Short mmCIF file of C-alpha atoms in Angstrom, two decimals:
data_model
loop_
_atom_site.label_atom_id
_atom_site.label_comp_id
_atom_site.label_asym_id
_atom_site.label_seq_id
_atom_site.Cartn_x
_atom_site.Cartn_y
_atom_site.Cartn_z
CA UNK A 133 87.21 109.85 104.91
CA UNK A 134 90.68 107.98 105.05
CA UNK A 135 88.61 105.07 104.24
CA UNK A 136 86.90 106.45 101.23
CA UNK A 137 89.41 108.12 99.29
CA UNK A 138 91.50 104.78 99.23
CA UNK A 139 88.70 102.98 98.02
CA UNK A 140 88.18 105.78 95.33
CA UNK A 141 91.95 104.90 94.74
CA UNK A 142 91.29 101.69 94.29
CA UNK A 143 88.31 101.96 92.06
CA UNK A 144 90.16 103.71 89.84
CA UNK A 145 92.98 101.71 89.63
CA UNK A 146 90.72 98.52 88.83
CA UNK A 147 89.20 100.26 86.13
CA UNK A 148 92.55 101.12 84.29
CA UNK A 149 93.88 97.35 85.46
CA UNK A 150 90.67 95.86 83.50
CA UNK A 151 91.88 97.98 80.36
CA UNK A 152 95.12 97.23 80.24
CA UNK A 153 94.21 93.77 80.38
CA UNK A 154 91.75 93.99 77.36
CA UNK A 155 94.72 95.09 75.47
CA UNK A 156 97.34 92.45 76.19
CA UNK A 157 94.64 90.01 75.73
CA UNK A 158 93.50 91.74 72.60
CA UNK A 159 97.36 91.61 71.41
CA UNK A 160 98.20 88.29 72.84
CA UNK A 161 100.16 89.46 75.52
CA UNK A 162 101.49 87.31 78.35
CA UNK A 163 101.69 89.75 81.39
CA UNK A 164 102.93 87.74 84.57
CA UNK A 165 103.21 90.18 87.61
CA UNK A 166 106.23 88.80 89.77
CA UNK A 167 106.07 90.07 93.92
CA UNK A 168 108.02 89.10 96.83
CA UNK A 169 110.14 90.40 99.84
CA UNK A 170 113.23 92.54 99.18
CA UNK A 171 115.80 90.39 98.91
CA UNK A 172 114.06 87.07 97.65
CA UNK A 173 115.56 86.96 93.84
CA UNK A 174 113.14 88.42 91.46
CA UNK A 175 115.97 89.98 89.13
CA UNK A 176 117.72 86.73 89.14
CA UNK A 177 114.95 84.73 88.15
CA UNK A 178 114.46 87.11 85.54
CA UNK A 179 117.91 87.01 84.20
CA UNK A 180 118.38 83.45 84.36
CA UNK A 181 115.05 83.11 82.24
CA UNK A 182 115.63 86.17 79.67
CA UNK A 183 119.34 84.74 79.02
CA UNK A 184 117.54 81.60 78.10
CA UNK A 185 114.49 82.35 76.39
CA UNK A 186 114.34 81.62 72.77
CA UNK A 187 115.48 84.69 70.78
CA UNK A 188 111.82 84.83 68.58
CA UNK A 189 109.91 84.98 71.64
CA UNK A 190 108.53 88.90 71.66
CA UNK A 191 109.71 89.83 75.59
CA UNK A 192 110.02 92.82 77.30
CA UNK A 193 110.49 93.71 81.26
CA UNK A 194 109.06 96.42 83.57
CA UNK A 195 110.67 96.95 86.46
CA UNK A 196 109.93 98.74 89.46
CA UNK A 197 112.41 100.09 92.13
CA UNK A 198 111.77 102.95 94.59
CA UNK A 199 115.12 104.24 93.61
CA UNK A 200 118.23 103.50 91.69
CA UNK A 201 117.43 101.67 88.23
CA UNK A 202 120.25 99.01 89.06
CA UNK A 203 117.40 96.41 88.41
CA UNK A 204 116.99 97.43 85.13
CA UNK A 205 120.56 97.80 84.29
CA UNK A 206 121.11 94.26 84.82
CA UNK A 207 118.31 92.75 82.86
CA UNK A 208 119.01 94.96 79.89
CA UNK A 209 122.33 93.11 79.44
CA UNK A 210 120.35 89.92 77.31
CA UNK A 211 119.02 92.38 74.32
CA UNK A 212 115.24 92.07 75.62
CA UNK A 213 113.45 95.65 75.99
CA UNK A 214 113.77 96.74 79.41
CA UNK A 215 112.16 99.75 81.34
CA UNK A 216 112.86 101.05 84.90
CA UNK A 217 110.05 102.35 86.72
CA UNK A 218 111.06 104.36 89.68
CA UNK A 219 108.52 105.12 92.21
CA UNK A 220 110.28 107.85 94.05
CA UNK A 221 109.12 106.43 97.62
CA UNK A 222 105.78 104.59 96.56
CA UNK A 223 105.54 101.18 97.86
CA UNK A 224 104.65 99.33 95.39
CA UNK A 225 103.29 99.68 91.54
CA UNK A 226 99.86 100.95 90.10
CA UNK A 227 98.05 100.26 86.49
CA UNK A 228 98.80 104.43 85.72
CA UNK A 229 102.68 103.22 86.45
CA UNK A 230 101.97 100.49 83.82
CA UNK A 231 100.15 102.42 81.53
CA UNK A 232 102.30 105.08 81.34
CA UNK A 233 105.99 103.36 80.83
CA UNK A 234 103.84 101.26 78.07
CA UNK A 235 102.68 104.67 76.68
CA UNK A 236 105.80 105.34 74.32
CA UNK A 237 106.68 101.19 73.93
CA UNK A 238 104.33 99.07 71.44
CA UNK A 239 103.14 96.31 73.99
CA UNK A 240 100.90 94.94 70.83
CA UNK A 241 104.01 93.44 69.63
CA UNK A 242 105.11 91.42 72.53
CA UNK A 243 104.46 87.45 73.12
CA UNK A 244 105.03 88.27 76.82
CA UNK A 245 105.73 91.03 79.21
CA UNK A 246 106.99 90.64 82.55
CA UNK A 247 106.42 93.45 86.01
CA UNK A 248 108.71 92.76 88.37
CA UNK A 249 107.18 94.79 91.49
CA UNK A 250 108.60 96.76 94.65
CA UNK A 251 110.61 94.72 96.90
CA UNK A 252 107.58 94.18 99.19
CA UNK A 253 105.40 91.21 99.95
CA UNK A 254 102.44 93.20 101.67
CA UNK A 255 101.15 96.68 99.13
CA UNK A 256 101.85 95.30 95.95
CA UNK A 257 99.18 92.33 96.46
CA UNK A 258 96.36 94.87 96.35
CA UNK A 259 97.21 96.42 93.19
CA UNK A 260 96.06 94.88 90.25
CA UNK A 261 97.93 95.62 86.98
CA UNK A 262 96.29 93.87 84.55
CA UNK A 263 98.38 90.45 84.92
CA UNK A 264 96.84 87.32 83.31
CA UNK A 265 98.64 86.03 86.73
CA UNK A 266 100.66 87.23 90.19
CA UNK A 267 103.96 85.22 90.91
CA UNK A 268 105.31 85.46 94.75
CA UNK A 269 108.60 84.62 95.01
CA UNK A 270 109.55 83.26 98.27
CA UNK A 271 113.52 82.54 99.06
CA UNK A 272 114.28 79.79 101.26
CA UNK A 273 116.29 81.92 103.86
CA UNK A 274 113.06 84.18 104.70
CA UNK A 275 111.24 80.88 106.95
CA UNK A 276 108.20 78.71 106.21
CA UNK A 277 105.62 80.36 107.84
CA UNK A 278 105.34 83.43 105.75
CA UNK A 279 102.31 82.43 103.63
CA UNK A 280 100.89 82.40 107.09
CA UNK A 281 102.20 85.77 108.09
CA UNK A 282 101.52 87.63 104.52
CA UNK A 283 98.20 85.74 103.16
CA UNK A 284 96.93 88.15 100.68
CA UNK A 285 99.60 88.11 98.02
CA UNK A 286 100.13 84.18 98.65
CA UNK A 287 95.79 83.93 97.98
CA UNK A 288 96.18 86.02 95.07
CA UNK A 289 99.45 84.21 93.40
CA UNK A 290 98.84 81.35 90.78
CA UNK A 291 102.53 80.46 91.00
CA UNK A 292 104.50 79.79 93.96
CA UNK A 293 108.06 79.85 93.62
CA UNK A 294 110.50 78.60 96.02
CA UNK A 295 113.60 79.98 95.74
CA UNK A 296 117.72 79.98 96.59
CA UNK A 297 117.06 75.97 97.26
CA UNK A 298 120.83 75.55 97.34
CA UNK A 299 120.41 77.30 100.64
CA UNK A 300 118.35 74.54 102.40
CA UNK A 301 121.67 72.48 104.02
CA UNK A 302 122.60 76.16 105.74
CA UNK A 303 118.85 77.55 106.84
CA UNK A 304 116.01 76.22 109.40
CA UNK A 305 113.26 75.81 106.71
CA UNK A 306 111.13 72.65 106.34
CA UNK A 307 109.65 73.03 102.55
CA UNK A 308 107.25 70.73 103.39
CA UNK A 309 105.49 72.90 105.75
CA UNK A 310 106.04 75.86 103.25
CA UNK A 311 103.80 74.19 100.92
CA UNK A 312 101.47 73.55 103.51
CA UNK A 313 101.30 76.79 104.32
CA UNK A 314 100.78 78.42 100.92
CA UNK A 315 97.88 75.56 100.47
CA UNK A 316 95.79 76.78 103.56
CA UNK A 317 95.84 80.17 102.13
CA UNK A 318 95.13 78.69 98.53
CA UNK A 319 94.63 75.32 97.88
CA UNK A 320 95.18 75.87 94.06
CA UNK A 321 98.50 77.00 94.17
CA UNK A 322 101.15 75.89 92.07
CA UNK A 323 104.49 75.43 93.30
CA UNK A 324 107.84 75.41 91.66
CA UNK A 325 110.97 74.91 93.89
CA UNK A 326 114.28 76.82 92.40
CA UNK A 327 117.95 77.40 92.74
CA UNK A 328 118.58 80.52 90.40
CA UNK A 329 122.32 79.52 91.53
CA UNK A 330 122.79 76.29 90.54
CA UNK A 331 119.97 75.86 88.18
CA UNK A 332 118.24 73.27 89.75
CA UNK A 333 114.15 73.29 89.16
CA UNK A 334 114.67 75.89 86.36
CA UNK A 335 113.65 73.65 83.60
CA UNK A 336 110.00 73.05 85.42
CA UNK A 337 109.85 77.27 85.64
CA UNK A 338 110.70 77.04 82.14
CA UNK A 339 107.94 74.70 81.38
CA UNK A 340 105.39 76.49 83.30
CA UNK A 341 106.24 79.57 81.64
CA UNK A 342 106.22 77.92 78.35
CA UNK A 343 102.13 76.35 78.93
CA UNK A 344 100.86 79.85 79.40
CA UNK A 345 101.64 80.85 76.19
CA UNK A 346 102.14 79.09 72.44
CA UNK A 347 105.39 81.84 71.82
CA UNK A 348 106.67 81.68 74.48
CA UNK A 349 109.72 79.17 74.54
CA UNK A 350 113.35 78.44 75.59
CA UNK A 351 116.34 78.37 73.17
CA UNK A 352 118.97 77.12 75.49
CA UNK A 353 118.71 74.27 78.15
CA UNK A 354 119.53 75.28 81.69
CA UNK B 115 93.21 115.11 97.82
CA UNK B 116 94.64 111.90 98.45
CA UNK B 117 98.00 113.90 99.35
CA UNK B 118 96.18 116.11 101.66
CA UNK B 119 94.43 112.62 103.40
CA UNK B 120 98.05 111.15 103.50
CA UNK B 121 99.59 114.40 105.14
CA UNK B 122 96.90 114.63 107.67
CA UNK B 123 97.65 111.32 108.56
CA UNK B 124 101.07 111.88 109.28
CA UNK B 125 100.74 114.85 111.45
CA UNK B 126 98.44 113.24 113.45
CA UNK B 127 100.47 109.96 113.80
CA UNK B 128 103.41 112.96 114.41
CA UNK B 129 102.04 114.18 117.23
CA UNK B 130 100.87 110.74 118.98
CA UNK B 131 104.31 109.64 118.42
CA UNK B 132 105.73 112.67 120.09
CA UNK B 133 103.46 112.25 123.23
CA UNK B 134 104.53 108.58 123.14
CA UNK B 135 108.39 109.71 123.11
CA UNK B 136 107.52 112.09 125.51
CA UNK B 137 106.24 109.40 128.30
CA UNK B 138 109.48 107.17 127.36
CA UNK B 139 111.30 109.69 128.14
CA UNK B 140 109.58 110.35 131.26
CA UNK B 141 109.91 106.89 132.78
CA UNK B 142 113.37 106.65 131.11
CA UNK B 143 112.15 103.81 128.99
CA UNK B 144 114.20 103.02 125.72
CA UNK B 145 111.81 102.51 123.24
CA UNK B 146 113.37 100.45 119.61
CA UNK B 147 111.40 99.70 116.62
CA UNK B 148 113.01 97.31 114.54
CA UNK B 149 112.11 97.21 110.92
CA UNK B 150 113.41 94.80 108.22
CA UNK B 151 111.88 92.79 105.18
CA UNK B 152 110.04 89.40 106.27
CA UNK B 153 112.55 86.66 107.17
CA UNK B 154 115.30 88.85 107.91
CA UNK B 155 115.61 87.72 111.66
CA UNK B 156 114.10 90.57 113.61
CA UNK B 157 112.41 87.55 115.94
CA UNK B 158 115.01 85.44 116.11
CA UNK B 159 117.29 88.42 116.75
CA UNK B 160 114.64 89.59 119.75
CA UNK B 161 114.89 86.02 121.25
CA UNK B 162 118.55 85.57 121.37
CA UNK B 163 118.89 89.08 123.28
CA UNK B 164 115.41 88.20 125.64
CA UNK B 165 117.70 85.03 126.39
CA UNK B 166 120.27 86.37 127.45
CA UNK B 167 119.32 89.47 129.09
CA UNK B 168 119.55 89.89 133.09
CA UNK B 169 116.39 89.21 134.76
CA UNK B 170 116.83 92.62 136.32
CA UNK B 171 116.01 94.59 133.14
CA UNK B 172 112.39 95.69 132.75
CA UNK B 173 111.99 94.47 129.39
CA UNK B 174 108.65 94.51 127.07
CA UNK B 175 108.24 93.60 123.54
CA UNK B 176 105.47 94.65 121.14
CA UNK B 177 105.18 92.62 118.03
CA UNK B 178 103.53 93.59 114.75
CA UNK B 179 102.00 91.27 112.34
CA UNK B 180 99.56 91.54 109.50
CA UNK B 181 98.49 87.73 110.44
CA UNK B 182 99.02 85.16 113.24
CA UNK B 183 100.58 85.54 116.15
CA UNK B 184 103.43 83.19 115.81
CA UNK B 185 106.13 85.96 116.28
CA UNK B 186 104.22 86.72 119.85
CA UNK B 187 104.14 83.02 121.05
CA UNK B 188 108.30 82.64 120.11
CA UNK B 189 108.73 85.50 121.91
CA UNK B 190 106.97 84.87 125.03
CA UNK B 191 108.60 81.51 126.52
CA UNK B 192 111.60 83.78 127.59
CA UNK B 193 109.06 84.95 130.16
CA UNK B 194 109.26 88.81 129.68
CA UNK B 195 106.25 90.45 129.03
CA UNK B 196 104.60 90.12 125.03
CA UNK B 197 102.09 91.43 123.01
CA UNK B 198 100.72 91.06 119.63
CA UNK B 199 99.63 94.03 117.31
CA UNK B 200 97.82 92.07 114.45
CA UNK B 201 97.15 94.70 111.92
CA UNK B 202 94.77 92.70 110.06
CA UNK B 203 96.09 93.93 106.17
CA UNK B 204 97.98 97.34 107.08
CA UNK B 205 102.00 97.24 105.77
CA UNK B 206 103.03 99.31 108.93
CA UNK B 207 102.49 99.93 112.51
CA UNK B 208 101.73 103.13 113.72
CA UNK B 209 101.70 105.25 116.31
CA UNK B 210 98.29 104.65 117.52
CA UNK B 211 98.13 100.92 117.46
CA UNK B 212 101.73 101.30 120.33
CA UNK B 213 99.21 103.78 122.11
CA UNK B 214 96.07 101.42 122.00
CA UNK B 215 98.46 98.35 122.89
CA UNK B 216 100.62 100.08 125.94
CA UNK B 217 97.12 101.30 127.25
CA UNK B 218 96.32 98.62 129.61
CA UNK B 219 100.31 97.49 129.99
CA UNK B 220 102.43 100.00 132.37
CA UNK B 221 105.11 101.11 129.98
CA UNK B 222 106.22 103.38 133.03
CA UNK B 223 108.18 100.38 134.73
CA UNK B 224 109.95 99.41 131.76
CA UNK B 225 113.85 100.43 130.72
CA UNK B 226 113.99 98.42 127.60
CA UNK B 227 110.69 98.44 125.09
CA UNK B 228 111.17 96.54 121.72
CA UNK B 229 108.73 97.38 119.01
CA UNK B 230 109.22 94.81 116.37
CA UNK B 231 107.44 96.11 113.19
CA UNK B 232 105.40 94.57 110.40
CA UNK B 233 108.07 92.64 107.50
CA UNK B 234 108.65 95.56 105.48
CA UNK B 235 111.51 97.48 103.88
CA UNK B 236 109.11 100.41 102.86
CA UNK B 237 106.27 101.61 104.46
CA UNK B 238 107.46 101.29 108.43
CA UNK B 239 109.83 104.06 107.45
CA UNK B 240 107.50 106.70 107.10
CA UNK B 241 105.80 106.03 110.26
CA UNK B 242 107.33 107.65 113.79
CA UNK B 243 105.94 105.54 116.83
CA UNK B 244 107.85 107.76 119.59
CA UNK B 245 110.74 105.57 119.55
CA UNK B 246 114.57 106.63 120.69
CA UNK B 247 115.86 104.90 117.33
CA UNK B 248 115.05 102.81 114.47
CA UNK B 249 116.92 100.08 114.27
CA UNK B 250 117.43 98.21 110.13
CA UNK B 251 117.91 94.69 110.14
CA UNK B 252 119.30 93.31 106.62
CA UNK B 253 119.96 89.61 105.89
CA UNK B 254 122.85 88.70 103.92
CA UNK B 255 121.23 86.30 101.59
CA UNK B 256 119.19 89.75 100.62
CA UNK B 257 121.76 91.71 98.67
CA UNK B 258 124.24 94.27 99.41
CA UNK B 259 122.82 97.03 97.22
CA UNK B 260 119.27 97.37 99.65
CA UNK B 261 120.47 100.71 101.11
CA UNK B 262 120.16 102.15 98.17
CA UNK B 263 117.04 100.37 96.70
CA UNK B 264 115.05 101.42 99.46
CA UNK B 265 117.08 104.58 101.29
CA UNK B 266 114.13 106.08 103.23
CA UNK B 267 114.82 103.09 106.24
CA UNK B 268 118.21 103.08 105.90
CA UNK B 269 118.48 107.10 106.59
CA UNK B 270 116.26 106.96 109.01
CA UNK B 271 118.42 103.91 110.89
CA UNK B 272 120.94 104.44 113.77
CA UNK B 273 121.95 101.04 113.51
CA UNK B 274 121.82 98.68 111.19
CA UNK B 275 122.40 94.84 111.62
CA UNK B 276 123.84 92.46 109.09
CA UNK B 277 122.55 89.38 110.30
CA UNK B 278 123.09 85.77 109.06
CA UNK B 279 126.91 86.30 108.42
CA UNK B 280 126.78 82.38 108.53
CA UNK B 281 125.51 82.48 104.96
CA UNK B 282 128.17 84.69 103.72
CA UNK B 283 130.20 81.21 102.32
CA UNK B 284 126.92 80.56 100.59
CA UNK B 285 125.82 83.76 99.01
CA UNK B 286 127.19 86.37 97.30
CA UNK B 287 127.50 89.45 99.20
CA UNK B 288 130.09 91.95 99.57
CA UNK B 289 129.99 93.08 103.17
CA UNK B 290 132.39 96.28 102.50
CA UNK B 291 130.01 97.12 99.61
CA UNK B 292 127.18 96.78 101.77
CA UNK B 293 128.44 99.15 104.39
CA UNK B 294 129.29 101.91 101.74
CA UNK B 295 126.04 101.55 100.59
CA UNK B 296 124.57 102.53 103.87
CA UNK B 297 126.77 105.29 104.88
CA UNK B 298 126.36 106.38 100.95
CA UNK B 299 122.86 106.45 102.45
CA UNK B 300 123.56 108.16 105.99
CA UNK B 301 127.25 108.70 106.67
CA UNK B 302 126.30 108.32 110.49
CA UNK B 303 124.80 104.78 110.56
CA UNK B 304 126.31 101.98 113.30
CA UNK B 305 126.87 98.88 111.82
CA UNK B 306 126.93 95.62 113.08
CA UNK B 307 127.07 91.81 111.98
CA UNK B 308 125.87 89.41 113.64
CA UNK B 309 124.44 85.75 113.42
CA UNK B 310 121.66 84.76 115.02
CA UNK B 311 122.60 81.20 114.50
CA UNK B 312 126.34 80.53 115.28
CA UNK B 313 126.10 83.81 117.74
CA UNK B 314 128.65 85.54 116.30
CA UNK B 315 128.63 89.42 116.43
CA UNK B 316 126.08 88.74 119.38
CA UNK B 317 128.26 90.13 122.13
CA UNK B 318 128.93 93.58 120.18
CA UNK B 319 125.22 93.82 119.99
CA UNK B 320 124.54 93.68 123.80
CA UNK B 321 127.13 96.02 124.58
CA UNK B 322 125.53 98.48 121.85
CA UNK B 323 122.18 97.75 123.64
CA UNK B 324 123.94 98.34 127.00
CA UNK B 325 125.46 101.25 125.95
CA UNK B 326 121.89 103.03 125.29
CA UNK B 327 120.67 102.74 128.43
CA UNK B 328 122.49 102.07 132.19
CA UNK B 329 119.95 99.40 133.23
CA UNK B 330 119.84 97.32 130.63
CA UNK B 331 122.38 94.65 131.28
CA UNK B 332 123.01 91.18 130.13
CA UNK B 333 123.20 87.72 132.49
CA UNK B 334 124.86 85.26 130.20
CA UNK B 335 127.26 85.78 128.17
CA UNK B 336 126.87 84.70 124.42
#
């Protein structure tokens, strides 16, 4: 019974993930759904690309916590539209969660819109929300082997990105075997390496970000 | 309906946990399940104390993964007893898988039983597995504002460890802001920092361990 009712769950949340889909492809809309571990820098990659994104580009952020809308607070600070979603406990984020903070916005208008899940590399995987693509975020202090450990948001992601690279002199982790690791699990992966610190691989992110989409596109170089 | 699934789930995990807790307490076993996002050092933490412990102390671990069994095979070359719980997709362990894998173990000659959960700040929260305490492991390269981000662990905690205090130079986290955030959370919580790396803080977390239960003692120092 267990079993059933979370498939019924699931179901459901498919078919309102397919519509929301419909409409951001219908309206052009970019929707990049960004996951990873508590912890591993999602906010700062976020802020580090809204602060140099190029002022025409149509943007907006959801942003999921389980409490406190701190997330939120911070990205708000470059002028984009930005919207807290606070789960209250849930583990990760749903297509009803999506479609209802979009409810009173006008998504139709926007180049690109970015999710930034629950701190949590495991339930958020399973949950589609209409994303043209998932992003995992891995930082550099969590180890190598978790593409191993967590495989089903790594076989879902199009977009690896490695980040807090200006760690690597202070932490045990051999990015060579990282990438290995996220290639068993999906050999199509892409992979960016990142310092949201010092900067360094943001200008590839930038680039990646700016091949998905024709409006999308950087103002200031990092 | 998919509350009432979720509550019956609980109760029954509820009362398997408390029989659990109940035979613990029987064969005056200290049973810790330590819960943390991925790469915040629960293993490596678990190895430096298996390490150093005395030979004397009837130590078992249990360790939870969704995939591979990496975590089990670290574990085991300190020559205590080891198992891996792979949970093949779930976020959490719970009290049933600790039943299924103590079954053909004898948790009755142990005085020191280490559940080390799946790497997750969320969902391992909700889930009682009969131990004494829950124990919060948060990296430093995470962020200091996680007790409040995800509150249901941290209240739940007795202790939580700050661990990689070697990256502090490196990152930026403010260690007094990150203990106010946890007793903001639950004004009772131990706190201790440690690195797994340099073995700083080490000591203070033996003598906590030691100080839960009058067998379990430490050979070498740190």
């Amino acid at each position: 019974m267990k079993v059933e009712v979370a498939k019924k769950v699931l179901n459901e949340n498919d078919r309102l993930a397919d519509e929301l889909r419909r409409r951001f492809e219908t309206h052009g809309t970019l929707c990049l759904n960004l996951i990873s571990s508590p912890g591993a820098g999602k906010t700062t990659l976020l802020e580090r690309t809204l602060e140099t994104l190029d002022r025409e580009t149509r943007v907006a952020v959801l942003t999921g916590d389980i409490q406190t809308d701190n997330d939120a607070a911070r990205l708000a600070r470059f002028g984009f539209p930005v919207k807290q979603i606070t789960t209250g406990g849930t583990c990760h984020l749903d297509a009803r969660m999506i479609e209802k903070a979009l409810a009173d916005w006008r998504p139709n208008e926007l180049d690109l819109l970015f999710i930034e899940n629950v701190g949590n590399l495991v339930c958020p995987a399973g949950y589609d929300l209409g994303e043209a693509a998932k992003i995992v975020i891995l930082s550099v202090a969590e180890g190598e082997e978790k593409p191993l450990k967590y495989p089903s948001i790594f076989s879902r992601a199009r977009l690896m990105v490695l980040n807090k690279t200006d760690l690597l002199p202070y932490v045990p982790f051999d990015m060579e075997r990282a990438r290995q690791n996220a290639r068993k699990v999906q050999p199509g992966i892409s992979i960016l390496e990142v310092s949201c610190t010092t900067g360094d691989g943001l200008a590839a992110w930038q680039q990646w970000l700016a091949a998905q989409h024709p409006r999308v596109r950087f103002g200031v170089a990092v």
